[in-house]
Short mmCIF file of C-alpha atoms in Angstrom, two decimals:
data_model
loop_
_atom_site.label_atom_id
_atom_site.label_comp_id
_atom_site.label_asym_id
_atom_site.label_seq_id
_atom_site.Cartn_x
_atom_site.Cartn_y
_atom_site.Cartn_z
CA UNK S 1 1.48 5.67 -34.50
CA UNK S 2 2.14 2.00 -35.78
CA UNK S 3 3.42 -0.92 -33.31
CA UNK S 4 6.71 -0.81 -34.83
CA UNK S 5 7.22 3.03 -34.75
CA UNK S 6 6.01 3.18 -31.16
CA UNK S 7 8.67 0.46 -30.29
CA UNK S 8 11.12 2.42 -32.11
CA UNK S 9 10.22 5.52 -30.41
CA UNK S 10 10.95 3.94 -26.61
CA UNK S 11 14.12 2.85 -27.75
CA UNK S 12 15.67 5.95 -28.72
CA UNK S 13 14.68 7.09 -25.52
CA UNK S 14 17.79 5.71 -23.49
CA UNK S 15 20.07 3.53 -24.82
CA UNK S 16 19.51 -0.14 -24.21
CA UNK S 17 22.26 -2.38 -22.62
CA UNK S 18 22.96 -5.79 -25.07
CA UNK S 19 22.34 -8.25 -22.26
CA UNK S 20 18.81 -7.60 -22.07
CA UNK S 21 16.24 -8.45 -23.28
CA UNK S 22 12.19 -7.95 -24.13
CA UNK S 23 10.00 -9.37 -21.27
CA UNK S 24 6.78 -6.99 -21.69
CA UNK S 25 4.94 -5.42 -25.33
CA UNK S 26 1.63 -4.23 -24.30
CA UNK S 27 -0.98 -2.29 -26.13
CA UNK S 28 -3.82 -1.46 -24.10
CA UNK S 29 -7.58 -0.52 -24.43
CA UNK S 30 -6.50 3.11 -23.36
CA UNK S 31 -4.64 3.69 -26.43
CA UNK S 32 -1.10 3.11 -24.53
CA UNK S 33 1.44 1.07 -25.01
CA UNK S 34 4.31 -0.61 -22.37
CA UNK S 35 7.44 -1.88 -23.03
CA UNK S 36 9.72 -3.47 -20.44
CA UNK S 37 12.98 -4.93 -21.09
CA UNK S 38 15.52 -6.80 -18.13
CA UNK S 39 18.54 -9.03 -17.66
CA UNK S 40 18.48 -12.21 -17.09
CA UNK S 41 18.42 -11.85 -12.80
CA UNK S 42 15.03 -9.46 -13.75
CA UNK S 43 17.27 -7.48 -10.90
CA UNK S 44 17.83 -4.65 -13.46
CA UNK S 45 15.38 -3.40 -15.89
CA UNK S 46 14.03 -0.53 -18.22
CA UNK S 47 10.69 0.16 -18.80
CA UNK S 48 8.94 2.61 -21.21
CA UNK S 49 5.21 3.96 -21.24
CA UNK S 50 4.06 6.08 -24.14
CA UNK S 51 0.70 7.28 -25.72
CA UNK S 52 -0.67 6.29 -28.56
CA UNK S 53 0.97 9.13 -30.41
CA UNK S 54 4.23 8.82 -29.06
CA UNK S 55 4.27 10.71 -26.18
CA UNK S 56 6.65 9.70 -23.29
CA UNK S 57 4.19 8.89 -20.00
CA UNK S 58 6.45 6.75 -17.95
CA UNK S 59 9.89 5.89 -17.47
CA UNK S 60 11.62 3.54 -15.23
CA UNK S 61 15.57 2.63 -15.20
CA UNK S 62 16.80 0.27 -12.45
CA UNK S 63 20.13 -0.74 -12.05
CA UNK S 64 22.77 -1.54 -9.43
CA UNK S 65 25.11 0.91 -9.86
CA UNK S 66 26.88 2.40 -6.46
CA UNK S 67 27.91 6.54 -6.99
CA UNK S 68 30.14 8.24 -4.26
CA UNK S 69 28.72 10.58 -2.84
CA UNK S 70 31.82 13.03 -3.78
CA UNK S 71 30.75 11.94 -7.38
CA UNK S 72 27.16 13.84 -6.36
CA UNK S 73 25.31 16.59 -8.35
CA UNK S 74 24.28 19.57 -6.29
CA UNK S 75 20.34 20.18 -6.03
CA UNK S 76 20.16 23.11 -8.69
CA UNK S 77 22.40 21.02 -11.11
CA UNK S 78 19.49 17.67 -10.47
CA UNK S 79 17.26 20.52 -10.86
CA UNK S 80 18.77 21.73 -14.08
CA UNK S 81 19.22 17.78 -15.68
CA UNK S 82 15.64 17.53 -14.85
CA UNK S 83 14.06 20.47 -16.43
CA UNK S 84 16.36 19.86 -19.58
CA UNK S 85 14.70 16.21 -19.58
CA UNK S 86 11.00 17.35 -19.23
CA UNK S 87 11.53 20.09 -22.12
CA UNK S 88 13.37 17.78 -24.19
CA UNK S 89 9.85 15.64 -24.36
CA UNK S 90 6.92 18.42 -23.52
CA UNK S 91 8.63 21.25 -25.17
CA UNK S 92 5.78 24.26 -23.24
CA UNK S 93 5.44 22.34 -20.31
CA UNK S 94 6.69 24.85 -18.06
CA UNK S 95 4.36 26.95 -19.42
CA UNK S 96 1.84 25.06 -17.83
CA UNK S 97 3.91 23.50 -14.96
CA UNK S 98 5.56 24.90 -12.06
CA UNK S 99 8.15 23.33 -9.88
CA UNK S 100 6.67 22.97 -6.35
CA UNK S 101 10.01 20.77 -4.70
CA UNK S 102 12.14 18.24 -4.28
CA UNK S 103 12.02 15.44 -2.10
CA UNK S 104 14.84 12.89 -1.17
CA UNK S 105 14.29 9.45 -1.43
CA UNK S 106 16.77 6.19 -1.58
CA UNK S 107 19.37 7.27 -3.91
CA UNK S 108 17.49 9.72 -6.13
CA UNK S 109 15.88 13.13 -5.76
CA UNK S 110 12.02 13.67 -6.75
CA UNK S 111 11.14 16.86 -8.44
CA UNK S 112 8.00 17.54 -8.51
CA UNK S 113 6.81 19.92 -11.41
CA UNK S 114 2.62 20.91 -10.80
CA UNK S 115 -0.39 22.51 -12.09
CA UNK S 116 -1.67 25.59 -10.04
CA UNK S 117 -5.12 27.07 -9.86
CA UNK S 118 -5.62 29.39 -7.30
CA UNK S 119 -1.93 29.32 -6.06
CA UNK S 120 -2.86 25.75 -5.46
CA UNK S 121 -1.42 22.55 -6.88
CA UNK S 122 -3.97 20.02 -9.10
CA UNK S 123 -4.16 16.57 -7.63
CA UNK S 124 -2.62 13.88 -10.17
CA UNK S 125 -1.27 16.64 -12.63
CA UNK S 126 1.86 17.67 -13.68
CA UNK S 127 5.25 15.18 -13.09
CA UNK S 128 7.69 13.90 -11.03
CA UNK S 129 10.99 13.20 -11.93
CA UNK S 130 13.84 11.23 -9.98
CA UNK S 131 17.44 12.32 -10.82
CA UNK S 132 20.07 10.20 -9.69
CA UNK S 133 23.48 11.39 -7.76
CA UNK S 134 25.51 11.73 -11.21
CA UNK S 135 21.66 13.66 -12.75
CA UNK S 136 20.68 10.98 -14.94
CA UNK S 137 16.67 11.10 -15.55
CA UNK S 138 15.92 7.11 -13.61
CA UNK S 139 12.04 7.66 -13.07
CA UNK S 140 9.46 9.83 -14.96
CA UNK S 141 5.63 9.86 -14.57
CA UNK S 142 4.05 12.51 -16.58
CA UNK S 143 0.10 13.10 -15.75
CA UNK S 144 -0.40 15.96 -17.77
CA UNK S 145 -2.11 19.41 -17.73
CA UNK S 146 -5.68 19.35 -17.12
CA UNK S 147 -8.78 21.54 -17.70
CA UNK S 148 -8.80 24.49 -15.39
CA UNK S 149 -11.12 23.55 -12.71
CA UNK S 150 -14.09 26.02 -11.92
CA UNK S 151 -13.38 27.95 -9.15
CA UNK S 152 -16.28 28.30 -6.62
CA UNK S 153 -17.96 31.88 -6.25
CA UNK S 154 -18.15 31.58 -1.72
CA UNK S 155 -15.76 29.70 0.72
CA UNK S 156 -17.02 28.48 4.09
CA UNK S 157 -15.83 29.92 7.12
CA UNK S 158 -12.96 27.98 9.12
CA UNK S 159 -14.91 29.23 12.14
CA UNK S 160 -17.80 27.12 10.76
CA UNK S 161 -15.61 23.78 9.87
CA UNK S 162 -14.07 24.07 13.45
CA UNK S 163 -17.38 23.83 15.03
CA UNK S 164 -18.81 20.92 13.22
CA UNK S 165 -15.21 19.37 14.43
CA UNK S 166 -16.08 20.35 17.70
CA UNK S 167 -19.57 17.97 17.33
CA UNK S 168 -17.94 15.58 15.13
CA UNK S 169 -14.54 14.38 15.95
CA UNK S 170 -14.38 10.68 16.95
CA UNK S 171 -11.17 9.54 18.88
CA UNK S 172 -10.27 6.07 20.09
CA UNK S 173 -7.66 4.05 21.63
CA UNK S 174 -5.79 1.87 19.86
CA UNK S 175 -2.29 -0.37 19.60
CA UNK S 176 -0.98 0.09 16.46
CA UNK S 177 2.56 -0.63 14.42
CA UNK S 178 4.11 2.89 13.49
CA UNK S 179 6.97 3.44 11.07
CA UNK S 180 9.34 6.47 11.10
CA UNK S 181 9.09 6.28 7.56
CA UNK S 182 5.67 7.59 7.45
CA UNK S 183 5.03 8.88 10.75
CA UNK S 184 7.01 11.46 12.89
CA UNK S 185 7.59 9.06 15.72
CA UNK S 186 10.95 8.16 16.91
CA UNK S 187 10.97 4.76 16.52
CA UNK S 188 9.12 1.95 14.64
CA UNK S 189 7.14 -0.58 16.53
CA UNK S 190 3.90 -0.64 18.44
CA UNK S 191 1.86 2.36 20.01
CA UNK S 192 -0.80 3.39 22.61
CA UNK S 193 -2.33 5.99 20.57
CA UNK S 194 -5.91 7.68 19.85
CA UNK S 195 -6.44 7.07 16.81
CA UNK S 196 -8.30 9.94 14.64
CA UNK S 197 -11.38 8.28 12.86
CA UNK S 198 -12.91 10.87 11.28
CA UNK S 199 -11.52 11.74 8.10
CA UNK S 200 -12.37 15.56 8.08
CA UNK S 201 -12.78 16.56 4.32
CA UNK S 202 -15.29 19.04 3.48
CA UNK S 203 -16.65 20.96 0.24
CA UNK S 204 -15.08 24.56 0.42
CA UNK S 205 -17.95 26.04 -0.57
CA UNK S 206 -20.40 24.11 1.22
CA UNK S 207 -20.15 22.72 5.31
CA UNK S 208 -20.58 19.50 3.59
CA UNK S 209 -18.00 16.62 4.55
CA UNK S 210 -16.54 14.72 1.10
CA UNK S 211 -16.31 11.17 3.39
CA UNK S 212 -16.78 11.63 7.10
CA UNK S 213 -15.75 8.32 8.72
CA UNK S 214 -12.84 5.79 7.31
CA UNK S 215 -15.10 2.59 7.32
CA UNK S 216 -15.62 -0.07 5.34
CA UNK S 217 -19.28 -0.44 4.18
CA UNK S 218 -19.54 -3.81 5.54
CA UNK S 219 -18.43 -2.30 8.73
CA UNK S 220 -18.01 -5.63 11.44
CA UNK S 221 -21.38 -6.23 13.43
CA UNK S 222 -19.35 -7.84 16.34
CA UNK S 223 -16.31 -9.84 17.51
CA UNK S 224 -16.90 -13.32 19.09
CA UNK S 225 -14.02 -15.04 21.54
CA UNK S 226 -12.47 -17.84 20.07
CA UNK S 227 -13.16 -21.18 21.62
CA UNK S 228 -10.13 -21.74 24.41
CA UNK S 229 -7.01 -23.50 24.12
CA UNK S 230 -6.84 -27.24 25.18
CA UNK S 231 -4.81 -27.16 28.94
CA UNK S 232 -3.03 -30.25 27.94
CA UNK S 233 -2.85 -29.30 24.15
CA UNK S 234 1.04 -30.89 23.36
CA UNK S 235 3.23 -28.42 21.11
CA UNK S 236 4.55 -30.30 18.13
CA UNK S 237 7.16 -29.12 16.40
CA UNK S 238 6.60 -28.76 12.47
CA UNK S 239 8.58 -27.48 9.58
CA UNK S 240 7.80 -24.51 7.69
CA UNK S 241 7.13 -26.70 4.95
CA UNK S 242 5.15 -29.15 6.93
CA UNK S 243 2.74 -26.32 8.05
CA UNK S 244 2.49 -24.84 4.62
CA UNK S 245 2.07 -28.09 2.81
CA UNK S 246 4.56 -28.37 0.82
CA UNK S 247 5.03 -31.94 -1.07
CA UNK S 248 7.75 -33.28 -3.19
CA UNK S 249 6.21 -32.51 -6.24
CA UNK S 250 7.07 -28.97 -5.71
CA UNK S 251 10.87 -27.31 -5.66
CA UNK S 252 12.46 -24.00 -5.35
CA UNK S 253 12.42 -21.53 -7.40
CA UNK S 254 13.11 -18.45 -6.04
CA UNK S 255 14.06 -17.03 -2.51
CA UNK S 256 14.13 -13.34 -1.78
CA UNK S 257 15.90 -10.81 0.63
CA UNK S 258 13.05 -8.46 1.33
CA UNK S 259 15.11 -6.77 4.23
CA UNK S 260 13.38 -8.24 7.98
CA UNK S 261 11.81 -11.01 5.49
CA UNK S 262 12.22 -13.51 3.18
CA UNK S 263 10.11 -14.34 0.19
CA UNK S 264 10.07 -17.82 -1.03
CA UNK S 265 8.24 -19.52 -4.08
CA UNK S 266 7.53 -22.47 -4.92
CA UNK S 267 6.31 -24.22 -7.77
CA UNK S 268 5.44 -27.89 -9.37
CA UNK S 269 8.75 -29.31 -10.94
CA UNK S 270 6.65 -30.16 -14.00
CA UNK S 271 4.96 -27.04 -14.53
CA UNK S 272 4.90 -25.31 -18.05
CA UNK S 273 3.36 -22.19 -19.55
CA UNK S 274 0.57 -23.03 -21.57
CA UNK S 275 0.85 -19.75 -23.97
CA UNK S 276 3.18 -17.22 -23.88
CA UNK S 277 3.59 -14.01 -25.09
CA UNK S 278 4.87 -10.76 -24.28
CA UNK S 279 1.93 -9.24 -22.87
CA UNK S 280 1.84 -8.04 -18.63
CA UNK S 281 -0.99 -10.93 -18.28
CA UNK S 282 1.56 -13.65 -19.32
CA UNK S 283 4.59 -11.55 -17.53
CA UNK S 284 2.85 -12.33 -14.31
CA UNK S 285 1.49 -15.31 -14.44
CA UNK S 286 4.89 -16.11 -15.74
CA UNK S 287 6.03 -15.37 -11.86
CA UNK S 288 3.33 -16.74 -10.03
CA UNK S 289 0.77 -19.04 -11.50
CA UNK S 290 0.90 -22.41 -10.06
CA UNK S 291 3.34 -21.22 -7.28
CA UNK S 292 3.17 -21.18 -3.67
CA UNK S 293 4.50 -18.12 -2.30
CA UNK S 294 5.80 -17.70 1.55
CA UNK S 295 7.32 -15.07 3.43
CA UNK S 296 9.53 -15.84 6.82
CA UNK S 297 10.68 -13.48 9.41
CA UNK S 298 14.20 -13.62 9.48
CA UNK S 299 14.13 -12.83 13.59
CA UNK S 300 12.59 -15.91 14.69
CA UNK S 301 12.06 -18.33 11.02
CA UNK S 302 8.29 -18.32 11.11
CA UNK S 303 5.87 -17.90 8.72
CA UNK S 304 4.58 -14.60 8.47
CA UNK S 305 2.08 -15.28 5.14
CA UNK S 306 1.57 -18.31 2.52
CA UNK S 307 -0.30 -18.33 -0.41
CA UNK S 308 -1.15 -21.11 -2.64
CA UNK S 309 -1.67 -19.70 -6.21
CA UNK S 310 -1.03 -23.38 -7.43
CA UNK S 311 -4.91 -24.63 -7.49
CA UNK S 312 -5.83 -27.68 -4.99
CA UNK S 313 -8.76 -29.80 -5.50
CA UNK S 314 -10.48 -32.53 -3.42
CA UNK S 315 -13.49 -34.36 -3.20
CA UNK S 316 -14.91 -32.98 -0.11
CA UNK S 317 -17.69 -30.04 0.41
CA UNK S 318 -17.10 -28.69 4.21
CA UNK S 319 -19.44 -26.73 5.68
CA UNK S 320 -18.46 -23.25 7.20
CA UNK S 321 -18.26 -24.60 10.74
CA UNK S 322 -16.33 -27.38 9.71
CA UNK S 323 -13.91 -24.92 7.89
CA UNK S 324 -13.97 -22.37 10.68
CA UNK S 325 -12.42 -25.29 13.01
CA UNK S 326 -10.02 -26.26 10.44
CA UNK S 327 -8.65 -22.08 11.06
CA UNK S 328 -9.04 -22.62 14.70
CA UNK S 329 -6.76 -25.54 14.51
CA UNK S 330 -4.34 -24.09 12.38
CA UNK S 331 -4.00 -21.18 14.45
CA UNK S 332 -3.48 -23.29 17.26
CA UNK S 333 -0.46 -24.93 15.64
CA UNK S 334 1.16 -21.93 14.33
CA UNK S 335 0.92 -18.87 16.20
CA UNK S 336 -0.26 -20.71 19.73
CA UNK S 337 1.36 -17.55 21.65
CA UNK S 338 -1.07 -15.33 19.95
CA UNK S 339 -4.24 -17.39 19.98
CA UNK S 340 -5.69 -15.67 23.27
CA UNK S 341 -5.16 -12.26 21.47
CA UNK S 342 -7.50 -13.33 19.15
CA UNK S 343 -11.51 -12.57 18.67
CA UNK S 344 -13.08 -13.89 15.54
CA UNK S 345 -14.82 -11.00 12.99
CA UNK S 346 -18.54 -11.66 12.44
CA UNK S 347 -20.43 -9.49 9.71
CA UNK S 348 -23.49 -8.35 9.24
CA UNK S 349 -23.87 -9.90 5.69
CA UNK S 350 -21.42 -13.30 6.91
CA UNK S 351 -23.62 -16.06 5.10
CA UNK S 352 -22.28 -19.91 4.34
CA UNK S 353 -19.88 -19.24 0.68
CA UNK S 354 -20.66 -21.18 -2.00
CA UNK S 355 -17.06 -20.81 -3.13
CA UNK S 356 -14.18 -23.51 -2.58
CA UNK S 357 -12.84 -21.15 0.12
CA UNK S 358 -14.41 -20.00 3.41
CA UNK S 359 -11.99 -16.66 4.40
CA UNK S 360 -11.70 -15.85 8.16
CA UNK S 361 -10.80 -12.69 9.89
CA UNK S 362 -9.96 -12.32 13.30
CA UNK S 363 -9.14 -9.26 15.09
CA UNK S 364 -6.14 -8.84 17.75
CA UNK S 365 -6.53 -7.06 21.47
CA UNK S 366 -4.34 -6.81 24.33
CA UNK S 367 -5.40 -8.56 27.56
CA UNK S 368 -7.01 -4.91 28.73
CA UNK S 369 -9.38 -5.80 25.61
CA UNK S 370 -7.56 -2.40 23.66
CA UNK S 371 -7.90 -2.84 20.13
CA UNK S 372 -4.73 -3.14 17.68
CA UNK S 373 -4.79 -2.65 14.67
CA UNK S 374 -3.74 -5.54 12.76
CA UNK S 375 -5.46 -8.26 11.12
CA UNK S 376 -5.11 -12.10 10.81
CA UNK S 377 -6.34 -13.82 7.69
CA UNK S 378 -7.14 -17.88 6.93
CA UNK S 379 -8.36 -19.00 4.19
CA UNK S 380 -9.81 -22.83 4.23
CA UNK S 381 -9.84 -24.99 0.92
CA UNK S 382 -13.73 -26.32 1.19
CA UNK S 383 -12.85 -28.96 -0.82
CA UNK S 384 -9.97 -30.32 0.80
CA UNK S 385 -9.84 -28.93 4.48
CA UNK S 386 -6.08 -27.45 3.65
CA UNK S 387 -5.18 -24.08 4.59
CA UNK S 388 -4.90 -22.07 1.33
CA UNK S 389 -4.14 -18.63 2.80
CA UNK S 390 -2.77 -17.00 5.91
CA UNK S 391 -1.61 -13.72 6.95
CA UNK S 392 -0.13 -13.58 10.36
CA UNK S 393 0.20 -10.63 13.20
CA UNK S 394 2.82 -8.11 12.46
CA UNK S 395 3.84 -7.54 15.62
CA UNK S 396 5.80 -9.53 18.71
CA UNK S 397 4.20 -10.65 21.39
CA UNK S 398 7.33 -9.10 23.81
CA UNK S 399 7.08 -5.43 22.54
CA UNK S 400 3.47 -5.71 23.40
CA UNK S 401 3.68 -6.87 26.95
CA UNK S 402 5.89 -3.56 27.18
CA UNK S 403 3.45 -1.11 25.77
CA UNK S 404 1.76 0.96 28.39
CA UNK S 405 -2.18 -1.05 29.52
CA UNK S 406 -3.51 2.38 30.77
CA UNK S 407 -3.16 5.63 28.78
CA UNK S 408 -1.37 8.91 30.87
CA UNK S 409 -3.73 11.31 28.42
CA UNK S 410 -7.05 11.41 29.13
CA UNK S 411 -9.69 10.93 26.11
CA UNK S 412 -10.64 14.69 27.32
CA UNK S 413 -7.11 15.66 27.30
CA UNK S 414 -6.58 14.01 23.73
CA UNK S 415 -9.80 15.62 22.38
CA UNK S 416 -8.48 19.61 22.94
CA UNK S 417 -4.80 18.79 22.12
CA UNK S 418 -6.13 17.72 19.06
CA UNK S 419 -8.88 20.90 18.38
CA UNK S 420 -5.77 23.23 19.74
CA UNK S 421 -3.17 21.58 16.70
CA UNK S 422 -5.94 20.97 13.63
CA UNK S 423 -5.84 23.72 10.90
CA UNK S 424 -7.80 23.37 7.49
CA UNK S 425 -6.04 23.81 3.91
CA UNK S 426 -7.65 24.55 0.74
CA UNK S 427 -6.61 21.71 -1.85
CA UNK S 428 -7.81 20.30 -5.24
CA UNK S 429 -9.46 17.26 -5.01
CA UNK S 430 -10.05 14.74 -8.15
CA UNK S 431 -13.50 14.16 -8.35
CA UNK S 432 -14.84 10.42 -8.35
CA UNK S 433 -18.49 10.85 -8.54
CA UNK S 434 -17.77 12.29 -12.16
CA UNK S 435 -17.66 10.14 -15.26
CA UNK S 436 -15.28 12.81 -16.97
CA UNK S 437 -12.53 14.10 -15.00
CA UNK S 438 -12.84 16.63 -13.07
CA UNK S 439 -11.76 18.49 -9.72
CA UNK S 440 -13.74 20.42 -6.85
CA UNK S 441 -11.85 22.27 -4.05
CA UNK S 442 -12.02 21.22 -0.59
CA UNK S 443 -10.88 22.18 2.80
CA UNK S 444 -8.61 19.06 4.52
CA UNK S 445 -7.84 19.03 7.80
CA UNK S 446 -4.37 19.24 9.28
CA UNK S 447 -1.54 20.16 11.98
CA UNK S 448 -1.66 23.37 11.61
CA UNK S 449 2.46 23.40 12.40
CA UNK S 450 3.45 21.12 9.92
CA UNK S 451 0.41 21.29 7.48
CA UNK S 452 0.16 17.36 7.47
CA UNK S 453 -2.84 15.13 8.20
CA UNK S 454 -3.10 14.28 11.81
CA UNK S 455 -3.30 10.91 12.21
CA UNK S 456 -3.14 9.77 15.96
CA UNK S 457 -2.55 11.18 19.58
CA UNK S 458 0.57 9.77 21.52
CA UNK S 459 -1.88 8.23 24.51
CA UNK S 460 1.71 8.49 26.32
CA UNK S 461 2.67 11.84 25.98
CA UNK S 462 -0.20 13.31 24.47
CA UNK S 463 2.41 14.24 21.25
CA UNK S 464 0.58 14.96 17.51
CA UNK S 465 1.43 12.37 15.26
CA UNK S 466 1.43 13.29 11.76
CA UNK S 467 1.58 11.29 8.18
CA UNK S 468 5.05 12.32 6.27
CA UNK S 469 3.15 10.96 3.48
CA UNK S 470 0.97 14.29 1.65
CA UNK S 471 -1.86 13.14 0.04
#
């Protein structure tokens, strides 16, 4: 279909409101084409995927609009707007689709329509839909109907995936930040937990694990302490600015409510797009090249993370060690509370960088040397000895010093609660290793009361703690 038809074609999809206005056209190498349209605040916006022949793949309508809920649709009438909505675009596609159910989210309701082969759901097939309180269609992500997998001839026994649990199930104690948004914990914050470490999936027709172990590759080799603190180190007091380096040459341009944070950018009062057009490359360097980005905690007015996408240049060539004591200084001056938490990631394959940044990791642990599971990130400018990146701990030093320094459960104990709650569930998995799509069917392993992946062990209370998120 032409450029101008296909634009034509996402416009009669919903009707588009006069104030806004075209901020995305993009035709990509996979024969699709995006259009995204927005007011003038970019806080309200439309935007339209479709195939090259037409064919409706995405759709996304946000607006501001408040609905009482006495104004609300029941389920079976979302239910009904979206069927009507699919059909009205893939005519047969509950031919080929079955609804599977609905899930409630921030102000919409997700239907999800899937795929089955062997009773069983296809990963990444099918559709979701999100209907809104009054049933209007406000999100739409159609993945289609694929080729009927091949369904294998023998299953393994559970009996047989149990055992090799038995020999290979790796628990260990961690701190770590849980939300009740994804976990089933009662409150957000920080955790003494066992954390699960194998990731148990296996080939149903073979005792053969698809990826045993969540680790990077370039696993770390070891942590090293970080040099200690000067004993009569004075605390200055700097501005957020001041420790982020920003000049006068740069002003405001855009502040953020992001809830516990705030995002700020910043950019150089002189700055101007070199070429623009409508495409998503120019869309996004639109909002952030040349900028420096920040975001502050609201609770206490710190930084939490900078970035400096705005490039800086000097004439200097520091060596790794003189970078890596540029990050220990700049730790120093802005989280000094947290500096004795701190151990300093060394890797295997850690060799000087040629590059005008030297990156630094450093892993956090309690005073009982537990580890938690959070990360701080600097980023040194080789050619200037300025900080270029940083991403701070995401937790507070108080709630810490109140988490439990000895667990009440046992590793033992942990161990069988865990062997006594895990259950396996046949699922369709997409298939990586294959240049053309395809799926193989695999046992996963999960609480066998809730059919979720078990993530952790409360080290407290020796509860199951599960992901609310399915994969």
């Amino acid at each position: 279909m032409h450029k101008d038809k296909l634009k034509e074609r996402a416009l009669s999809i919903v009707p588009l409101p006069n104030h806004y206005k075209l901020i995305i056209e993009e035709y990509s190498n996979d024969e699709r084409v995006i259009f995204s349209w927005a007011n003038e605040q970019q806080d309200e916006g439309l935007t339209v995927e479709l195939d090259c022949t037409g064919n409706l793949i995405y759709l996304s309508i946000e607006k501001n609009d408040s609905v009482s809920e006495a104004d609300s649709l029941s389920i079976d009438e979302k239910r009904r707007c979206a069927e009507q909505f699919l059909l009205s675009h893939y005519p047969s596609a509950l031919e080929d689709l079955t609804f599977l159910k609905v899930e409630g989210l921030s102000r919409v309701d997700r239907f999800y329509f899937e795929q089955f082969v062997m009773d069983l759901p296809l990963e990444h097939a099918g559709c979701f839909i999100d209907v809104d309180a009054l049933g209007n269609i406000v999100r739409f992500r159609y993945n289609g109907v694929k080729i009927s997998p091949k369904i294998p001839s023998r299953l393994v026994s559970k009996e047989a995936l149990m055992e090799y649990v038995r020999n290979a199930l790796v628990l260990q104690l961690v701190i770590t930040k849980l939300s009740c948004d994804v976990y089933n914990v009662k409150k957000d914050g920080l955790h003494l937990v066992y954390q699960v470490n194998s990731f148990l999936h296996f080939k149903a027709n073979a005792l053969e694990p698809t990826l045993t172990i969540i680790r990077d590759e370039n696993e770390p080799e070891c942590y090293a302490a970080l040099p200690p603190m000067p004993t009569n180190m004075i605390a200055n007091e700097f501005t957020n600015e001041e420790i982020i380096g920003i000049t006068d040459e740069l002003e405001l341009i855009r502040e953020v409510d992001m809830g516990p944070e705030i995002g700020i950018v910043w950019r150089k009062r002189d700055w101007k797009m070199r070429e623009q057009d409508l495409s998503m490359n120019s869309f996004f360097k639109m909002r952030s090249e040349g900028t420096v980005k920040a975001i502050i905690l609201k609770k206490t007015g710190k930084i939490r993370s900078f970035a400096w996408m705005h490039e800086r240049l000097g004439n200097l060539q520091l060596s790794q060690e003189a970078c890596y004591q540029k990050a220990i200084d700049f730790l120093m001056k802005i989280i000094p509370d947290y500096f004795p938490y701190l151990q300093r990631i060394i890797r295997e394959d850690e060799e000087e960088d040629v590059r005008e940044s030297q990156s630094f990791i450093f892993h956090v642990h309690n005073t009982q040397s537990i580890s938690i599971l959070d990360m701080v990130n600097v980023v040194v400018n080789r050619t200037t000895g300025q900080i270029d990146y940083y991403n701070g701990p995401n937790f507070d030093l108080d709630e810490l010093n109140q988490i439990p320094i000895k667990p009440t459960i046992s590793t033992e104990e942990a161990y069988r609660r865990y062997l006594e709650n895990v259950d396996f569930q046949l699922v369709w998995d997409k298939n990586y290793d294959e240049e053309i799509e395809s799926y193989q069917l695999v046992y996963r392993a999960c609480d066998r009361h809730t059919r979720s992946p078990i993530r952790y062990i409360d080290a407290t209370t020796g509860e199951i703690i599960v992901s609310n998120i399915k994969q």
